Coordinates of C-alpha atoms in Angstrom, one line a residue:
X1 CA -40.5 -0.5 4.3
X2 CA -43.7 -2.6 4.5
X3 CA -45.0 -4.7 1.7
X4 CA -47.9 -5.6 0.0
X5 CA -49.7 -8.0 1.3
X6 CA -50.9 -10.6 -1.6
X7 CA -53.6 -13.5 -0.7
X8 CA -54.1 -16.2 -2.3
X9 CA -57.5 -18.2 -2.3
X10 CA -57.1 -21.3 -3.0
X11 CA -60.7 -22.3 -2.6
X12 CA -61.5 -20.3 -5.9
X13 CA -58.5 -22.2 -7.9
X14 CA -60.1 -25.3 -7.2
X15 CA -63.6 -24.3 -8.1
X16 CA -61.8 -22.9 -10.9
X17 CA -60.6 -26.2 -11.6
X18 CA -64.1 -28.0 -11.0
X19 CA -65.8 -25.8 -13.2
X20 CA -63.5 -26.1 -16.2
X21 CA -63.8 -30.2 -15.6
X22 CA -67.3 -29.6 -15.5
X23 CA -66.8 -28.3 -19.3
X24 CA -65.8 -31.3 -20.7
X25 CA -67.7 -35.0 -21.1
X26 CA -67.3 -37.6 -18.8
X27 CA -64.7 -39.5 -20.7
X28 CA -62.3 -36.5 -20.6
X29 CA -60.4 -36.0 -17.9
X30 CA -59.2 -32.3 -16.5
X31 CA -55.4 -32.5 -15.2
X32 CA -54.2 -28.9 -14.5
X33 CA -50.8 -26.8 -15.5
X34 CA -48.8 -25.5 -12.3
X35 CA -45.9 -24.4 -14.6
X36 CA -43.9 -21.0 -13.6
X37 CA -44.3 -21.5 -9.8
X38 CA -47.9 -22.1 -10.4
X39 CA -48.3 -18.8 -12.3
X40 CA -46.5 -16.9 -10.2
X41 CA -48.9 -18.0 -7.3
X42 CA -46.9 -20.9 -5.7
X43 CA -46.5 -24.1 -7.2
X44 CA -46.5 -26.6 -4.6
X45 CA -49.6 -24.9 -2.4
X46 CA -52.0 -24.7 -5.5
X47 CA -50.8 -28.3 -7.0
X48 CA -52.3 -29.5 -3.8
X49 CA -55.5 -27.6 -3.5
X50 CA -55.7 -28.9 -6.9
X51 CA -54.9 -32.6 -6.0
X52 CA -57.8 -32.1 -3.6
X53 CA -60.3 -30.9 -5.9
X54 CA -59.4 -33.7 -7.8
X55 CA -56.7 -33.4 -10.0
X56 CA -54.3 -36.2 -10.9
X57 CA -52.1 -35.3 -13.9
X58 CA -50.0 -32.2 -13.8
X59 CA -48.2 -30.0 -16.3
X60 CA -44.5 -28.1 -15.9
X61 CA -42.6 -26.5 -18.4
X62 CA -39.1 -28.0 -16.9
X63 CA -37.5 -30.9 -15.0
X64 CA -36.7 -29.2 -12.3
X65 CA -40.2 -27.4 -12.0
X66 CA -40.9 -31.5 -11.9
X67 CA -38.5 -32.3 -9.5
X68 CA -39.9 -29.6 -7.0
X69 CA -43.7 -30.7 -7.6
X70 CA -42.7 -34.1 -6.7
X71 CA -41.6 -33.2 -3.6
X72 CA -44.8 -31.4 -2.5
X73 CA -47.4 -34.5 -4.2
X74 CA -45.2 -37.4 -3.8
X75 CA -45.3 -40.5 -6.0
X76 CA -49.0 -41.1 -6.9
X77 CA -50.0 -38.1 -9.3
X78 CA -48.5 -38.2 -13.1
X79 CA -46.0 -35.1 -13.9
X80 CA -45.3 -34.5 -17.4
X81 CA -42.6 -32.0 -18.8
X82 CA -43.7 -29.9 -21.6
X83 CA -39.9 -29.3 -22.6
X84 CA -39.3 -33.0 -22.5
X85 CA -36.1 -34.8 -22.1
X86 CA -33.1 -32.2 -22.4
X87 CA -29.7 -33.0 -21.9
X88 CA -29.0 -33.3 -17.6
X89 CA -32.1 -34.2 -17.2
X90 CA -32.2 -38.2 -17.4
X91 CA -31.5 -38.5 -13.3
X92 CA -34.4 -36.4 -12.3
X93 CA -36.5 -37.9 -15.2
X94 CA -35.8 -41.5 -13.6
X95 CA -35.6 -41.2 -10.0
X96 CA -38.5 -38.5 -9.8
X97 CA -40.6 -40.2 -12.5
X98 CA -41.4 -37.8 -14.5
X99 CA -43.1 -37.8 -17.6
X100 CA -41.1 -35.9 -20.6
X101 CA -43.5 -35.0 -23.4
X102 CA -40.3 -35.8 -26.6
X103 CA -40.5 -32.6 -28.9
X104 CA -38.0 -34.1 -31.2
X105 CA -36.1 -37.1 -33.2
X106 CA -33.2 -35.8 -30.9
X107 CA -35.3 -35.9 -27.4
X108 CA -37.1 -39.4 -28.6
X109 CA -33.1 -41.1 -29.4
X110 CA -31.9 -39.2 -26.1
X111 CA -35.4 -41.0 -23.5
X112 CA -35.0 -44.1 -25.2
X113 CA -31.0 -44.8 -24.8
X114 CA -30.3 -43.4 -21.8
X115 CA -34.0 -44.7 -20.5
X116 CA -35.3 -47.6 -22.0
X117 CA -38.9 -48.6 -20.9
X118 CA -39.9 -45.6 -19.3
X119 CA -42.6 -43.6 -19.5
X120 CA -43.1 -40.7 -21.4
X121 CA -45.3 -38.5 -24.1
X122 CA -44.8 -37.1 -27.6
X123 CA -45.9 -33.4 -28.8
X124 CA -46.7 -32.9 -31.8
X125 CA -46.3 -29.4 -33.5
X126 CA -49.6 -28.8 -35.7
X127 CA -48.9 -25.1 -36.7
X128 CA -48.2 -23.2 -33.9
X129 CA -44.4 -23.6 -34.9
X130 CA -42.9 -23.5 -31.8
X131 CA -42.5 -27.1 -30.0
X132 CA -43.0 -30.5 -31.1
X133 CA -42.7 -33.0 -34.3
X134 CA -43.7 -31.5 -37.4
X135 CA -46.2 -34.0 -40.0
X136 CA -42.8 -35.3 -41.7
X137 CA -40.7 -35.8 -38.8
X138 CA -43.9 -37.7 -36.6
X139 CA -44.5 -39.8 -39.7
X140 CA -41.0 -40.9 -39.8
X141 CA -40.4 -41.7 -36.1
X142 CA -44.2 -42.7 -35.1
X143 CA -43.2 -46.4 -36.0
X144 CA -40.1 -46.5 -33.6
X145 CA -42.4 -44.4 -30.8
X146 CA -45.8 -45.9 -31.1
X147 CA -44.2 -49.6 -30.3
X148 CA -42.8 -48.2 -27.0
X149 CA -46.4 -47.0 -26.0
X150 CA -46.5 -43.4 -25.2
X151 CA -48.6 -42.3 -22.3
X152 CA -50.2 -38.7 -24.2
X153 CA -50.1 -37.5 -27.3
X154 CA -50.7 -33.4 -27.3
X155 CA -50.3 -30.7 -29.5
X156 CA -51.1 -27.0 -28.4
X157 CA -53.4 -24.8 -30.3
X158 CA -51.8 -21.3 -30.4
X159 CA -55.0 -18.8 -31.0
X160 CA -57.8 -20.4 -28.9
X161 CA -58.4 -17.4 -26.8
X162 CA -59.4 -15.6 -30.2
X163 CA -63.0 -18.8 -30.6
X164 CA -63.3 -17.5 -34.3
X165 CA -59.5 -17.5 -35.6
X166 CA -59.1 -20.0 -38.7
X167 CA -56.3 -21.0 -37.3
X168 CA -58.0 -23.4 -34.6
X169 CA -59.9 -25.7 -37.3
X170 CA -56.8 -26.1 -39.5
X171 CA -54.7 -27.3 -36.6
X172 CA -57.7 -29.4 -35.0
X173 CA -57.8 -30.6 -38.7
X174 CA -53.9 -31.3 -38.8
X175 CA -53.9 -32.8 -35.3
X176 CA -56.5 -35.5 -36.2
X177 CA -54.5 -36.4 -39.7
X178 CA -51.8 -37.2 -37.6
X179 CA -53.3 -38.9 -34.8
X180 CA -56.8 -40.5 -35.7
X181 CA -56.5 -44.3 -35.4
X182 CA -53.5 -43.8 -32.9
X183 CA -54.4 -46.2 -29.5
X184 CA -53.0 -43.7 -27.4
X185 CA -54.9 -41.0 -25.2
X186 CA -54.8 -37.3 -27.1
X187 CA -54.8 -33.6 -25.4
X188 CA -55.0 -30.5 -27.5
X189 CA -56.7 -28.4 -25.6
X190 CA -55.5 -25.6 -23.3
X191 CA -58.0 -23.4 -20.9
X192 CA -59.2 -21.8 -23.8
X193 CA -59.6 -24.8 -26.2
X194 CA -61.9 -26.6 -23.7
X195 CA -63.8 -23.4 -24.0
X196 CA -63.8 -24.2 -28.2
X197 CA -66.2 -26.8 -27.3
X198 CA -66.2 -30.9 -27.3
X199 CA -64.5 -31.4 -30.9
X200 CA -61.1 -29.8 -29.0
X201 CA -61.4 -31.7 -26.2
X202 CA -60.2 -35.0 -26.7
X203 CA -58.8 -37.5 -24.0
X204 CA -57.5 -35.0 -21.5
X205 CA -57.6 -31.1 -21.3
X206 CA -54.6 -29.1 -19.8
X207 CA -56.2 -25.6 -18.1
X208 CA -53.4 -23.3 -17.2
X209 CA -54.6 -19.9 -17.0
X210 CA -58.2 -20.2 -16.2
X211 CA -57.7 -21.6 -13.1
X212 CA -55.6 -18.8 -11.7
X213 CA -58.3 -16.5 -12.7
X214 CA -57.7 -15.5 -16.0
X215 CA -59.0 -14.8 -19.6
X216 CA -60.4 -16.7 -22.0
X217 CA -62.6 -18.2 -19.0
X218 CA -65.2 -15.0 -18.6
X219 CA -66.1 -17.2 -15.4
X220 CA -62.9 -18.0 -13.8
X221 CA -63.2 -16.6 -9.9
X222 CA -60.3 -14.5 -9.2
X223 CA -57.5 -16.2 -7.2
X224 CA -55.1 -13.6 -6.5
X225 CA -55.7 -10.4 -4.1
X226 CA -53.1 -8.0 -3.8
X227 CA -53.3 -5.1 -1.6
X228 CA -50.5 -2.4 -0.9
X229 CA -49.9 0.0 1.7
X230 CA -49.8 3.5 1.9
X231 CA -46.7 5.4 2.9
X232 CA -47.4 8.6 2.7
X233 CA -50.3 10.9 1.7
X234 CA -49.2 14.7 0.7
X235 CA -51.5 17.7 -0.6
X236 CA -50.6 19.5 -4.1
X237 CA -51.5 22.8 -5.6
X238 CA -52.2 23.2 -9.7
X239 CA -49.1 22.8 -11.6
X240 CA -47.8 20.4 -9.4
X241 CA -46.1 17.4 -10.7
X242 CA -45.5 13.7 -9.7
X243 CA -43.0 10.7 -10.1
X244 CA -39.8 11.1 -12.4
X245 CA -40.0 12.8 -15.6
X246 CA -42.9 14.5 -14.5
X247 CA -45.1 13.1 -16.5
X248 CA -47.9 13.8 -14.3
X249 CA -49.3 17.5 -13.6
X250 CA -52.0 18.3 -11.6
X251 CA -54.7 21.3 -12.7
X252 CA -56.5 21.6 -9.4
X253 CA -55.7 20.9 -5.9
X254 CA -55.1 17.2 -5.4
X255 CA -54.2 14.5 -2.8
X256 CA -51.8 11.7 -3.4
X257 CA -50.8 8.6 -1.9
X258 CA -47.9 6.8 -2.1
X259 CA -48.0 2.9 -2.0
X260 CA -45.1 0.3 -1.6
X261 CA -44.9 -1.3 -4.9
X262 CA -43.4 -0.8 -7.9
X263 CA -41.7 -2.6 -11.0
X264 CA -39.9 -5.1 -8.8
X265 CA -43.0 -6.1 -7.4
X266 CA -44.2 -7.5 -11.1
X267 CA -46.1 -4.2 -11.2
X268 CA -44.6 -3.1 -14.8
X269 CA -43.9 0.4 -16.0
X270 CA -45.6 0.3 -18.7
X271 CA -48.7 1.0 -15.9
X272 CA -47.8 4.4 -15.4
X273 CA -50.9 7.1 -15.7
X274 CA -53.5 4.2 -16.9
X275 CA -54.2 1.8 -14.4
X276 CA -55.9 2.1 -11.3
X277 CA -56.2 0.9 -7.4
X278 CA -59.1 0.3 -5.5
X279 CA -60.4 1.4 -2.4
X280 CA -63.5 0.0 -1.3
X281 CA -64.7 -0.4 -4.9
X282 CA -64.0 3.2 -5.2
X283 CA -61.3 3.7 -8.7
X284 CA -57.8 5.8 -8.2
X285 CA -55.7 6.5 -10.8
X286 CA -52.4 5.6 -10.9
X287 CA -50.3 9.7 -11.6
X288 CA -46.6 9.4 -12.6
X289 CA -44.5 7.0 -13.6
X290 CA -44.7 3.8 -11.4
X291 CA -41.1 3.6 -10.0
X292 CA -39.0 0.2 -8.5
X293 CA -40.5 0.5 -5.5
X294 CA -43.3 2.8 -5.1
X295 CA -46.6 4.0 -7.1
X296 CA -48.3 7.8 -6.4
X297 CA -52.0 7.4 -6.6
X298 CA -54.6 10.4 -6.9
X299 CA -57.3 9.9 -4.2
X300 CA -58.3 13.4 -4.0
X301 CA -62.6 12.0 -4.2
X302 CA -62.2 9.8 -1.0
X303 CA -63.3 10.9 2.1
X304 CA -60.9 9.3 4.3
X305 CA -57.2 8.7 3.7
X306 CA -56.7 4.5 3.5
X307 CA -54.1 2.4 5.1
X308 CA -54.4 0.6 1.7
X309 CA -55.3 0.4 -1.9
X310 CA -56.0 -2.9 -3.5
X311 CA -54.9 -3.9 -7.0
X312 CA -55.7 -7.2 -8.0
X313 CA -59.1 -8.8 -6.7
X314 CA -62.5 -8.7 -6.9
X315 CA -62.6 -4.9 -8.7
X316 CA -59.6 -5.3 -10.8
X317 CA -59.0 -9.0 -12.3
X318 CA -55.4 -9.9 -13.5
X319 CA -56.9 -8.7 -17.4
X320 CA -58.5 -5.7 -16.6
X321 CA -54.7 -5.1 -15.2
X322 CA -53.2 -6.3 -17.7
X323 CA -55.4 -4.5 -20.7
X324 CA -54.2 -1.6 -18.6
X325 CA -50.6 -1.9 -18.9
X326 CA -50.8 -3.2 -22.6
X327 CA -49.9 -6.9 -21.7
X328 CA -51.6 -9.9 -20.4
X329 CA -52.6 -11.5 -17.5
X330 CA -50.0 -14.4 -17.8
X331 CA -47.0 -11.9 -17.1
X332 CA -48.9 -9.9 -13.9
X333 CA -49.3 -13.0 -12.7
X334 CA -46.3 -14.6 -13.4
X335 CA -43.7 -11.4 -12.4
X336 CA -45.5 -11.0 -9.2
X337 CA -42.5 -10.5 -6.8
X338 CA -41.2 -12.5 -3.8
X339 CA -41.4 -9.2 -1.0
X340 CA -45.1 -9.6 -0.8
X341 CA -46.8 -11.3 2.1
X342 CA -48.3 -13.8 1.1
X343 CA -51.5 -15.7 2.7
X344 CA -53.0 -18.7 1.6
X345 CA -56.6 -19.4 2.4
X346 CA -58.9 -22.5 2.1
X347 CA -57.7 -25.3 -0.3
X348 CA -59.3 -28.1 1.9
X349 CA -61.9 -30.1 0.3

């Protein structure tokens, strides 16, 4: 069965890139998170667009998403591991030097016996309650840690897409009670923190999202294209239905076509009679249930029958997917499947 074909233009991440760095001062420098294959876009081809559009610090969420990013950008940029130093991971820690950013007493005893003298960060947990040293547990260990010189100190805001939730003061607040006066460079700030404005933005920002094309950043260029085939095209009368469960039923004479794509493709269920495909900038709806492999679509107003109907791109971003399916663009992105083609364009500076 043919695929989808799904491009990738890399030019737009690193503009992306550029114009969240543009966001910030001068003093504040942009590194960029390539975590979950690079949000489900390919790790090692965006970390080195990104290298390119100048980049030098990256982000991953495991040792081995480290150990795999090394591979691509070799030993000059700085890779640091939000899920810090777990048990099994002190050899690729060491000989891939990577950067584990210590949630806890436990990680901070674990770096600093089995690897004494190397590098690593601490992250502090200033409400979001999910990783990192809460106030008590940073103010006991921040005399053994401090000493050693950590390379970042970060903490992770956990509503800046919403600019007016009360939670991002109180854990801006929080953040600077347990860091102000520190000699160590600071990060708090997210894609959509930098977006909160200079007071987030500290010593380094961390865009993930944004540069892949998604919301908070109203601006971000869309990276990812995704376009799928068309199998078949058949003719219906009134009464007609479509998909499993019939959940679909058509009232007049319709046309459908049936793509190659489905929930195994990262195109969820939970799509089914809401979303839409494009044609040419021309909208059709999505009838039935989307199934493993295949989607009906009604493109009964066109005037021709397509080869292909497009999904993600310049008429439908990864949110206005996403809104449709009830979820976000993080998980379109990141459950996009491995049976698309995919093409890579641009990404040379």
């Amino acid at each position: 069965m043919a695929t989808g074909s799904l491009s990738i233009d890399l030019d737009a991440l690193m503009r992306n890139w550029q114009a969240l760095n543009k966001a910030t001062g001068e003093n504040v420098e942009t590194a960029a998170v390539v975590k979950a294959d690079g949000y489900g876009l390919g790790a090692g081809r965006a970390a080195r667009a990104l290298a390119r559009a100048g980049a030098r610090r990256f982000f991953v969420a495991v040792a081995e998403e480290g150990a795999a990013l090394r591979e691509v950008l070799g030993r000059g940029p700085e890779i640091y591991v939000f899920g810090g130093h777990m048990p099994g991971d002190t050899d690729m820690i060491n000989d891939l030097d990577l950067i584990p950013m210590l949630n806890s007493l436990n990680q901070l005893t674990r770096h600093f016996e089995a690897l004494p003298g190397a590098p690593f960060g601490i992250q502090l947990d200033t409400g979001m309650n999910r990783l990192g040293m809460e106030p008590s547990e940073w103010a006991a260990v921040a005399e053994i840690a401090l000493p050693a010189g950590p390379k970042l100190i970060m903490s992770h805001l956990a509503c800046a897409d919403e600019p007016d939730h009360p939670q991002n003061a109180q854990q801006l607040a929080t953040f600077r009670e347990m860091t102000d006066g520190i000699d160590v460079p600071r990060s708090l700030s997210a894609t959509g923190g930098i977006l909160l404005g200079p007071d987030y933005h500290f010593d380094l920002t961390r865009p993930g999202i944004g540069l892949y094309g998604g919301m908070p950043f109203e601006n971000a260029e869309p990276v990812a294209h995704l376009s799928l085939p068309v199998i078949q095209t058949r003719e219906l009368e009134p009464g007609e239905s479509a998909g499993y469960g019939a959940s679909w039923v058509t009232d007049k004479p319709a046309v459908l076509a049936t793509v190659a794509g489905g929930y195994a493709d990262g195109l969820i269920r939970a799509m089914s009679n809401k979303a839409m495909l494009f044609f040419e900038g021309t909208p059709c709806p999505i009838v039935g249930r989307v199934s493993m492999d295949l989607i009906t679509v009604d493109i009964t107003h066109l005037n021709t029958t397509p080869k292909s109907l497009d999904i993600l791109g310049v008429d439908q971003s990864v949110d206005d997917l996403a809104d449709a399916a009830g979820t976000i663009g993080y998980e379109i992105l990141t459950s996009l499947g491995s049976r698309y083609k995919r093409r890579y364009a641009g990404g040379v500076s």
